[in-house]
Coordinates of C-alpha atoms in Angstrom, one line a residue:
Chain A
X1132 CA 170.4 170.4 289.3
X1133 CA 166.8 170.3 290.1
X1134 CA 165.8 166.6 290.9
X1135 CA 163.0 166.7 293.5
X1136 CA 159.3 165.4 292.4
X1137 CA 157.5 167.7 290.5
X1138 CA 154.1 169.8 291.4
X1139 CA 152.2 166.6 289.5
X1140 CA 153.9 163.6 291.1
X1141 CA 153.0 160.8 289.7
X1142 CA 152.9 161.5 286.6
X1143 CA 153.9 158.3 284.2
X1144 CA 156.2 158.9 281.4
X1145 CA 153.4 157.0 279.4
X1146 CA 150.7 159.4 279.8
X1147 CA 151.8 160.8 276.4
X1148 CA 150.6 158.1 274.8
X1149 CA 146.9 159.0 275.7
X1150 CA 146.2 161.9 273.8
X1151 CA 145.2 161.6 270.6
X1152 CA 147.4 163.4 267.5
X1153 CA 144.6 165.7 266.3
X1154 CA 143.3 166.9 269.8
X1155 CA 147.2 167.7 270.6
X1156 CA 147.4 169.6 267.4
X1157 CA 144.2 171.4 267.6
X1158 CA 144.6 172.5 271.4
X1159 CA 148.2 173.3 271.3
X1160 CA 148.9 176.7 271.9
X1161 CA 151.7 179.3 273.7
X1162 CA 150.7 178.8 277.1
X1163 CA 153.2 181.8 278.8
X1164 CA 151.9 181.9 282.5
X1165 CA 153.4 178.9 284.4
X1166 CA 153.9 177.8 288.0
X1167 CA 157.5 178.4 289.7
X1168 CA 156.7 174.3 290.3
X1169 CA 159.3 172.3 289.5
X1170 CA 159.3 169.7 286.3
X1171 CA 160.9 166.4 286.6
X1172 CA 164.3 165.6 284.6
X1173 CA 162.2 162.5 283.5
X1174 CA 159.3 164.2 282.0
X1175 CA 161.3 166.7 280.9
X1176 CA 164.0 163.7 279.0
X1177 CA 160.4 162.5 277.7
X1178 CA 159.7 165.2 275.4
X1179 CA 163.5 165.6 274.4
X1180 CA 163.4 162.0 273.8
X1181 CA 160.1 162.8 271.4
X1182 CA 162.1 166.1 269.6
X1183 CA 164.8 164.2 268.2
X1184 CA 162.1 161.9 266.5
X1185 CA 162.0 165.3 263.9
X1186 CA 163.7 164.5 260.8
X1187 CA 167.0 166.4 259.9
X1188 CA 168.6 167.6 256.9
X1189 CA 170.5 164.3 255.6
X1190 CA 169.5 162.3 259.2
X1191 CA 172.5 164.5 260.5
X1192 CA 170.8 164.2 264.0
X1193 CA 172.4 167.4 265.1
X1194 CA 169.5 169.2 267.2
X1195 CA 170.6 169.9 270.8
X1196 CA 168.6 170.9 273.9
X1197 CA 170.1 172.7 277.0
X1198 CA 168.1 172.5 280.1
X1199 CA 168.1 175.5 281.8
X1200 CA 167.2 175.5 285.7
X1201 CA 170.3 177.7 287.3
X1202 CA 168.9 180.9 288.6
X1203 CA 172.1 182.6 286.9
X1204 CA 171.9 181.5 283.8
X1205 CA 167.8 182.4 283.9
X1206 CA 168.3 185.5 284.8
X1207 CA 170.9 186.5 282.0
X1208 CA 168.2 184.9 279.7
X1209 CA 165.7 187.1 281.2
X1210 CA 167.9 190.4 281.0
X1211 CA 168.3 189.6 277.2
X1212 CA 164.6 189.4 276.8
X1213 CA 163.5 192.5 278.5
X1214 CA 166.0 194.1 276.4
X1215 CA 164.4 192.8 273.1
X1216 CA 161.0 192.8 274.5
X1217 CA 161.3 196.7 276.1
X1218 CA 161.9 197.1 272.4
X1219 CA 160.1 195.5 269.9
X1220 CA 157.0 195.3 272.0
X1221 CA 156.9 199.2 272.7
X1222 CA 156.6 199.4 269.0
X1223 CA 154.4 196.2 268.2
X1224 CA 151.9 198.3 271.2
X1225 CA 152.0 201.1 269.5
X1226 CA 151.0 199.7 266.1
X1227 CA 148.1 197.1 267.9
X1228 CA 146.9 200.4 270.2
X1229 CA 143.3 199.4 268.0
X1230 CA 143.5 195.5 268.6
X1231 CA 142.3 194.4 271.3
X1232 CA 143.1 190.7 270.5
X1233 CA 146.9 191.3 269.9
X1234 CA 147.1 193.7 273.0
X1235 CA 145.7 190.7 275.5
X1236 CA 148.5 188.1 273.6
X1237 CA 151.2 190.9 274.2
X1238 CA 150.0 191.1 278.2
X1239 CA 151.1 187.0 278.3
X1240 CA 154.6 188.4 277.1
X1241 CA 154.5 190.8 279.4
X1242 CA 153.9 188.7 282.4
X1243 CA 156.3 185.9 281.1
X1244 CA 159.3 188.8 281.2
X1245 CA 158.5 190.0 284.4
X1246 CA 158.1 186.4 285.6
X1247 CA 161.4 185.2 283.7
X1248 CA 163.7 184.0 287.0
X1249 CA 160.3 182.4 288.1
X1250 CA 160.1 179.9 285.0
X1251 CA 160.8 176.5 286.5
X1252 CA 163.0 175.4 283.1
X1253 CA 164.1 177.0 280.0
X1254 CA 164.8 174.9 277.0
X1255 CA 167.4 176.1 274.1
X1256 CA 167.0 174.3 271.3
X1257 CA 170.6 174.0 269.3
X1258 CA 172.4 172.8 266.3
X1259 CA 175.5 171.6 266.8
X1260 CA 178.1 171.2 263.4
X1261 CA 178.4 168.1 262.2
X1262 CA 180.8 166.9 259.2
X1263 CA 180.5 164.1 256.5
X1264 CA 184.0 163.7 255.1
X1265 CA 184.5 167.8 254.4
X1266 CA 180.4 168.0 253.9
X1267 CA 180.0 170.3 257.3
X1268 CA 175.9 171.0 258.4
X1269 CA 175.0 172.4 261.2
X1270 CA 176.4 175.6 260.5
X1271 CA 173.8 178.8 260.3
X1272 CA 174.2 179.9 256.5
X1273 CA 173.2 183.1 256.3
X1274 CA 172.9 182.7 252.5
X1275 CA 171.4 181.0 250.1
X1276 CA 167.9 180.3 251.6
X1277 CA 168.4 176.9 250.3
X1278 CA 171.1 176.1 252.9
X1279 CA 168.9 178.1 255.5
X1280 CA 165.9 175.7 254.8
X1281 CA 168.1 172.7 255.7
X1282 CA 169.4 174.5 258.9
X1283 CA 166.5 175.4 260.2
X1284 CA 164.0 172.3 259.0
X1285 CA 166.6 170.4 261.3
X1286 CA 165.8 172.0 264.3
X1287 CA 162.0 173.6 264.0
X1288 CA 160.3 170.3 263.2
X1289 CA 162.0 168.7 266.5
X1290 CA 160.5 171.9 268.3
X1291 CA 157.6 171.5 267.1
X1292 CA 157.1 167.9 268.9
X1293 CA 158.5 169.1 272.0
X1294 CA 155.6 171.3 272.0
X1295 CA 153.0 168.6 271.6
X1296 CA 154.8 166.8 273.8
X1297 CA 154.6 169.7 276.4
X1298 CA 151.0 169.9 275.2
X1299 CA 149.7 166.0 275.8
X1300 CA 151.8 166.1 279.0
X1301 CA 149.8 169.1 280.3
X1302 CA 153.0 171.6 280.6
X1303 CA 152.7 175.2 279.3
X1304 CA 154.9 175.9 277.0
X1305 CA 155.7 178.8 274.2
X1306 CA 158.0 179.2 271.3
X1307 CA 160.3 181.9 271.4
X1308 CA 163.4 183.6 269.7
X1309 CA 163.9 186.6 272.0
X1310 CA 166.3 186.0 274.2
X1311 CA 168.3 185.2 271.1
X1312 CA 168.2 188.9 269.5
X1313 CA 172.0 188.5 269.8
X1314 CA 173.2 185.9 269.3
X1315 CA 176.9 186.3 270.2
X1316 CA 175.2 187.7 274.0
X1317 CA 173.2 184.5 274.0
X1318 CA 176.2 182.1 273.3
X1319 CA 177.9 184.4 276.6
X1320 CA 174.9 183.5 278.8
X1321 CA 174.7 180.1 277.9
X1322 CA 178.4 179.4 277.8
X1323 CA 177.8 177.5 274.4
X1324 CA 180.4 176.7 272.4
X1325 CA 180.7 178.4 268.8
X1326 CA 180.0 174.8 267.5
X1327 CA 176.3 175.0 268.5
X1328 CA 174.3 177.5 267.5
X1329 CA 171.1 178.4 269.5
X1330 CA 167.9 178.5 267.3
X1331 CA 165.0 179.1 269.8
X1332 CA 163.7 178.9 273.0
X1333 CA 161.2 177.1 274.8
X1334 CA 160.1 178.4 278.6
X1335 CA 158.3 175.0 280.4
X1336 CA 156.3 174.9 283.6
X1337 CA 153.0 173.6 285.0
X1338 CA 150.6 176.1 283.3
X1339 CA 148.5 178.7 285.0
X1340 CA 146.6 179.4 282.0
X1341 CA 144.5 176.5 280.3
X1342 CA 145.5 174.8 276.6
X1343 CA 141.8 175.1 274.3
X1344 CA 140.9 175.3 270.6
X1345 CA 143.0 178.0 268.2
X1346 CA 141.3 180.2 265.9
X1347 CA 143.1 179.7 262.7
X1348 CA 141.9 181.5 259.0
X1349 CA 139.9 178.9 257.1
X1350 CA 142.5 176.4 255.1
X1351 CA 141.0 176.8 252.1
X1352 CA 142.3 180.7 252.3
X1353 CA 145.8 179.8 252.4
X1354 CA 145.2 176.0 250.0
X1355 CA 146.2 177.1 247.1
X1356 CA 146.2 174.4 244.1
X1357 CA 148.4 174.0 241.4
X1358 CA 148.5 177.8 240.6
X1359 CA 149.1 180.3 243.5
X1360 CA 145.6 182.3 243.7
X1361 CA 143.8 179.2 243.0
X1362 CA 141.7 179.0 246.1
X1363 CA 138.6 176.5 245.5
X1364 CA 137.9 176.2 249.0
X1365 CA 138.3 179.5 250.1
X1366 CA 136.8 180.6 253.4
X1367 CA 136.3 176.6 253.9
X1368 CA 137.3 174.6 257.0
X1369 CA 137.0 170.8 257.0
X1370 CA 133.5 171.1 258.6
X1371 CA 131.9 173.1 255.7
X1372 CA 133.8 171.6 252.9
X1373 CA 131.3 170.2 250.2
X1374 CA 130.1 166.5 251.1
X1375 CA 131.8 165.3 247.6
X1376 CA 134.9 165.9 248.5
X1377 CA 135.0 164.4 251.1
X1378 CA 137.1 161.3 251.0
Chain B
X731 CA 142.5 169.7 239.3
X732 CA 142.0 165.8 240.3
X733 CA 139.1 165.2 242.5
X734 CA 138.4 161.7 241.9
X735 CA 138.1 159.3 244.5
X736 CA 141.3 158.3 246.0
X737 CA 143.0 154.7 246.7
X738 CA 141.5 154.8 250.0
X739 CA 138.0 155.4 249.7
X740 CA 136.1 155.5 252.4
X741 CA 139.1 157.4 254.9
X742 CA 137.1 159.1 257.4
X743 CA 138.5 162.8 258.0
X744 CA 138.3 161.4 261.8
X745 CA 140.8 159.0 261.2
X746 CA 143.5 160.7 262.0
X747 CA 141.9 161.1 266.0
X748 CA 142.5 157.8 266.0
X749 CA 146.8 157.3 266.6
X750 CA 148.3 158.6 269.7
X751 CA 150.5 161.7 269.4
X752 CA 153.0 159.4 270.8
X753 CA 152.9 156.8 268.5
X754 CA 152.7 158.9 265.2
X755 CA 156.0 160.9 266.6
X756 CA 157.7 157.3 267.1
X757 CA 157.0 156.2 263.9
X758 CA 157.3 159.3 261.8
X759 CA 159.9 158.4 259.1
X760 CA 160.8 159.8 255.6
X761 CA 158.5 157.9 252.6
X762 CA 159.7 158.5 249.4
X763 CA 158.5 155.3 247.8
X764 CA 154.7 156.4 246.4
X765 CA 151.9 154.6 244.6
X766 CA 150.6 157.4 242.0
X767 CA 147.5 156.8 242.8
X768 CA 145.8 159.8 243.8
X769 CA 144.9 161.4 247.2
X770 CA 141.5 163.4 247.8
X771 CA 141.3 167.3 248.5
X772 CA 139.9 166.3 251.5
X773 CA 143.0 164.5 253.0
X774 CA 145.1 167.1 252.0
X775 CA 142.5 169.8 253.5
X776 CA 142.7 167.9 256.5
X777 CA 146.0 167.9 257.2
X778 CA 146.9 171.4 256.0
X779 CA 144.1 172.3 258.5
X780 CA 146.5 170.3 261.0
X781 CA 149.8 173.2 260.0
X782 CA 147.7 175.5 260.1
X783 CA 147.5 175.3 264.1
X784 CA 151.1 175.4 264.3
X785 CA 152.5 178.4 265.8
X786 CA 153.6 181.5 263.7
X787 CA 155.8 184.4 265.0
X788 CA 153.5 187.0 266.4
X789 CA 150.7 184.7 265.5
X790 CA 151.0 186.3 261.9
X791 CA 149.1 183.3 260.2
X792 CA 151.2 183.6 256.9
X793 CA 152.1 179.8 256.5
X794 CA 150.8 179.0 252.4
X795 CA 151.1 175.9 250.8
X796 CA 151.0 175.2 247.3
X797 CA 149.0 171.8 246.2
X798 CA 150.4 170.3 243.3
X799 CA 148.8 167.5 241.1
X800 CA 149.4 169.3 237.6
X801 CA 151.8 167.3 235.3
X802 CA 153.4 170.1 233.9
X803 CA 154.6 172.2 237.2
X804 CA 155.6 168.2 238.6
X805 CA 158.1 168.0 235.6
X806 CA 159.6 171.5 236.2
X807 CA 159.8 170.5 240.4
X808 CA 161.3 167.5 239.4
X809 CA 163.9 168.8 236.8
X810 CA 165.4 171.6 239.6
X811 CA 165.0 168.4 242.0
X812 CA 167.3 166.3 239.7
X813 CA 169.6 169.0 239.3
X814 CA 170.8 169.3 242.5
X815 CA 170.5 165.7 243.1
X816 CA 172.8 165.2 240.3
X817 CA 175.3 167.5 242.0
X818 CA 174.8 166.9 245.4
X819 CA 174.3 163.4 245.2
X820 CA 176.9 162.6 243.6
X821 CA 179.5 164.4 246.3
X822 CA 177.7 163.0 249.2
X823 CA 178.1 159.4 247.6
X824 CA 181.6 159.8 247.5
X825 CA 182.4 160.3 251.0
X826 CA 179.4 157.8 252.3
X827 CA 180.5 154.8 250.3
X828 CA 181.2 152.9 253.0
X829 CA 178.4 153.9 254.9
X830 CA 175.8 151.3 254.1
X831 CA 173.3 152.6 256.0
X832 CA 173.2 156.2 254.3
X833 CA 173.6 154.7 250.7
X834 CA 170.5 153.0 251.5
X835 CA 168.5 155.8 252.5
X836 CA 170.1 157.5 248.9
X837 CA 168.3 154.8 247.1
X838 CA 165.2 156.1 248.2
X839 CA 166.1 159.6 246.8
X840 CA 167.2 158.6 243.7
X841 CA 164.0 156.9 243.1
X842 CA 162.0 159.9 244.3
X843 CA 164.0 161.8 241.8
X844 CA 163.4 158.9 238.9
X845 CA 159.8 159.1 239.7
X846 CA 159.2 162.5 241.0
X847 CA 156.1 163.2 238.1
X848 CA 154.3 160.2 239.4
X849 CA 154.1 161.5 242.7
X850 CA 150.3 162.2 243.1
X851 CA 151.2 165.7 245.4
X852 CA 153.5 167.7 245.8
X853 CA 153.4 170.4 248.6
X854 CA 155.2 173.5 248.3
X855 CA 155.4 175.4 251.7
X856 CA 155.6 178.9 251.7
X857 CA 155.4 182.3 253.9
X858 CA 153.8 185.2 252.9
X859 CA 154.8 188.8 253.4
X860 CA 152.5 190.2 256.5
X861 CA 152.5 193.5 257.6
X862 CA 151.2 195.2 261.0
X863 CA 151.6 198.8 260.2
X864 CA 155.0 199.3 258.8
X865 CA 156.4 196.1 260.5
X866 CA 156.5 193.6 257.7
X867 CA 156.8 190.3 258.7
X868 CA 157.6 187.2 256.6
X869 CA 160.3 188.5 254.3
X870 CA 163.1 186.3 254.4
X871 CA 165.6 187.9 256.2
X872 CA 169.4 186.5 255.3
X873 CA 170.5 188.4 258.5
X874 CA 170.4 188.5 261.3
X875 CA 169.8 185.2 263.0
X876 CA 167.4 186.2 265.3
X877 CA 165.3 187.4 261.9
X878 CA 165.6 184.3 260.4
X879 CA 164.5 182.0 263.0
X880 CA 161.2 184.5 263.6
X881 CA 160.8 183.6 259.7
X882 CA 161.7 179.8 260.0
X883 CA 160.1 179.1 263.3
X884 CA 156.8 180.4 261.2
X885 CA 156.9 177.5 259.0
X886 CA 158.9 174.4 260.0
X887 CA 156.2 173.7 263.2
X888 CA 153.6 173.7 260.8
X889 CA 155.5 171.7 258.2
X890 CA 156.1 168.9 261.0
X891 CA 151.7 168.8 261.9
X892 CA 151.7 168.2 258.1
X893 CA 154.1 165.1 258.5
X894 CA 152.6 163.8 261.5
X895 CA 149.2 164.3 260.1
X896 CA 150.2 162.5 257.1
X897 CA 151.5 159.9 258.7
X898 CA 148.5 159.4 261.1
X899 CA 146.7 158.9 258.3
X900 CA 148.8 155.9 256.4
X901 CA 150.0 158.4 253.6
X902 CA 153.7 158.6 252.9
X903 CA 155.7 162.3 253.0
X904 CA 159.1 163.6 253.3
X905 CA 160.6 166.7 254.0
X906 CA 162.9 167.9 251.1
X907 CA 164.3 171.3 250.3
X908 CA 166.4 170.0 246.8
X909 CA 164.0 171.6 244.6
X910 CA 164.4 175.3 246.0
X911 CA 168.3 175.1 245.2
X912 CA 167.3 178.1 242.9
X913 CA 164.7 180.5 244.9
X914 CA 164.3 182.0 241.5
X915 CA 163.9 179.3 239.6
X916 CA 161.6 177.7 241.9
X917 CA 159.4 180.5 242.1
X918 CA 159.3 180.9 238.4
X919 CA 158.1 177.3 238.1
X920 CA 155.8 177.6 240.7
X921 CA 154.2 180.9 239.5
X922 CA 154.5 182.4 243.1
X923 CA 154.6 186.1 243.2
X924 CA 157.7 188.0 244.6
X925 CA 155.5 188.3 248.1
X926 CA 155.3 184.6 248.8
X927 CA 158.9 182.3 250.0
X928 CA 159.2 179.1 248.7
X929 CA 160.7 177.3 251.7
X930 CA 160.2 173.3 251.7
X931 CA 158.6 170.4 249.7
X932 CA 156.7 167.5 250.6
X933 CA 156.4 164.9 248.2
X934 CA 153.2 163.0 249.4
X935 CA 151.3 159.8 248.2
X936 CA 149.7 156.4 249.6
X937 CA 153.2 154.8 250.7
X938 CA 155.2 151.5 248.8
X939 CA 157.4 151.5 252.2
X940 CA 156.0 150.9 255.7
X941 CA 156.5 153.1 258.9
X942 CA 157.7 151.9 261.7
X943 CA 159.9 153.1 264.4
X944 CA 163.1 155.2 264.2
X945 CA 166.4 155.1 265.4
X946 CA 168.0 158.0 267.2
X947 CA 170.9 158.5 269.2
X948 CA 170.3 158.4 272.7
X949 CA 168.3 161.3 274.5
X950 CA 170.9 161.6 277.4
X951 CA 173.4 162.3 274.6
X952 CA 171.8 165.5 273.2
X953 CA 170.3 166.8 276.9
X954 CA 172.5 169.1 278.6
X955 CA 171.5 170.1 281.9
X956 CA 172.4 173.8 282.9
X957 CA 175.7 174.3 281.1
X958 CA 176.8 172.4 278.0
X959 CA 178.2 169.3 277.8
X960 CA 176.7 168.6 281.4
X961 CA 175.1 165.5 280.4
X962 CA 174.2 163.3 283.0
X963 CA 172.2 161.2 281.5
X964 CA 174.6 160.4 278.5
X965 CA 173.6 157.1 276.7
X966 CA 170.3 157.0 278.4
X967 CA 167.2 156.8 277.0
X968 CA 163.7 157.2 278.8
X969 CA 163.8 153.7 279.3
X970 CA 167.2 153.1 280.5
X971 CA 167.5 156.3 282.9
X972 CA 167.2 155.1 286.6
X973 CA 163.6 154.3 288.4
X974 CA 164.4 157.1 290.9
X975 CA 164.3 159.9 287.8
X976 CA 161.0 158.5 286.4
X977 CA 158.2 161.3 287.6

């Protein structure tokens, strides 16, 4: 295990607490070209520590996270995502030929495969089963959705602080499912047991790239109210939203 | 639709620049206690702006959300809610009775289910069907995993800005999936074409409770470094874990 200061020593478990919620939201963003540079254990226990703040399904507190810095293990990670990525993306290029936009995000996925083994950590997020009396959760239903929505709205919402977490702390950091195409070859690589099943992953370093606005559609395009289709604020953002309605 | 003024008036849309990402993570809880007083478009502008910067798979952008003030769609909501409260509930009660802690936290659902048609908004979360040449995205796939957490993983992130946005800015929320038991059902209620998923429910108002702080099991408990069930920092937290791992 990987224990020696990282590229930014110095760095207080604290600073977190120094960005403010909106700028973290508004400038997070998959940041897929990171330094080999090593990340600290503690900064890295930081954002965990942040994740399991998420709510989940009946406060089960089942999320796990493995922390992935074994050459071995990252490179059977990296296998399994070239193999999805040689893939998919062949036919996602195909269909973006016209789009420039999409073809410059797919070159970031490109460079993170090729640069897999290089990717200082590599966070699984997990669910592990957990039992009340015979009540079991934790276990991926593949049916009904209802089931689905609490399996997965225990695990994406702690994701989903690690990566502002990752954001504030000034780590590049991406939300993938990948390396997960199979998930019975996944559970192999990462020895897991069949108790914990892995959801998504998260490749962290010190970014090469820079974090920056996102260009979202307006909110008032996908704000409907009460009725789907009704769209008073369509092609809105906050900014041009009439003055009146402002509270 | 309700535009008046809202209990707040006078909430800057800045306001919510004003808590630390930090913080608002910490002290994100479930509110289910609401005042029925109303809350402005432009709050819940605002923070749908917020999940809209959440990341979608292949940056897609088909995260919807349904605003709901009408009386009529609240009763239907809170009929399939009660249902499966009713059911549910009742099962759950049985094997945590004497589990103080979780029968309090079912009070607060069964007044969230006594009340639901007061609660001034309800938000419906949805994904819409995309396509990118014939590669349709957001269709909710019930197989295979690595399907389902591409559709999930589109949603949840944003779902969790929404809570922390919401909480940032004093209003109460919880996420709750009880109303979708039925898929079909719920989109017959909700008038949402066969295109757009129901997927979760946030019940949102000016709060009766108070955040504050949660309690989770320790990070070091649900870290595994390398290999699982490696856990060298079990029963740590990022205060507890030893001066020389601090970055």
């Amino acid at each position: 295990m990987e224990t020696t200061g990282d590229a930014r020593a110095g760095l207080e478990p604290t600073q977190l607490l120094n960005m403010a919620l909106e700028d973290a939201i508004r400038t997070q963003r998959s940041i897929r070209r990171l330094k080999p540079d090593p990340v600290d254990d503690s900064v890295i226990l930081h954002l965990l520590e942040l994740a399991t703040k998420a709510p989940t399904g009946g406060n089960r507190q089942n999320a796990e996270f493995l922390v992935i810095r074994d050459l071995a293990t990252k490179r059977k990670l990296a296998q399994l995502n070239r193999a999805a990525w040689n893939t998919y993306g062949r036919v996602w290029r195909f269909f973006a030929r016209n789009d420039e936009k999409t073809l410059r995000a797919m070159k970031a996925v490109d460079w993170q495969a090729d640069h897999y083994e290089d990717i200082p950590v590599i966070i699984v997020a997990c669910l592990r089963w957990s039992t009340y009396g015979p009540i079991v959760s934790g276990i991926r239903p593949p049916f009904p959705p209802f089931l689905a929505s609490i399996f997965y709205g225990s695990i994406f919402p702690a994701v989903q602080n690690l990566l502002l977490g990752a954001r504030a702390a000034g780590l590049g950091a991406s939300l993938t499912v990948m390396p997960l195409w199979s998930v019975s070859l996944a559970r192999r690589a990462l020895g897991l047991p069949l108790w914990v099943s892995p959801v998504a992953v998260i490749p962290l370093g010190w970014p090469r790239g820079r974090y920056g606005p996102t260009t979202r559609k307006p909110v008032g395009d996908i704000a409907h109210f009460d009725s789907y289709g009704n769209r008073p604020y369509e092609g809105m953002t906050i900014e041009t939203i009439p003055q009146s309605k402002r509270g």
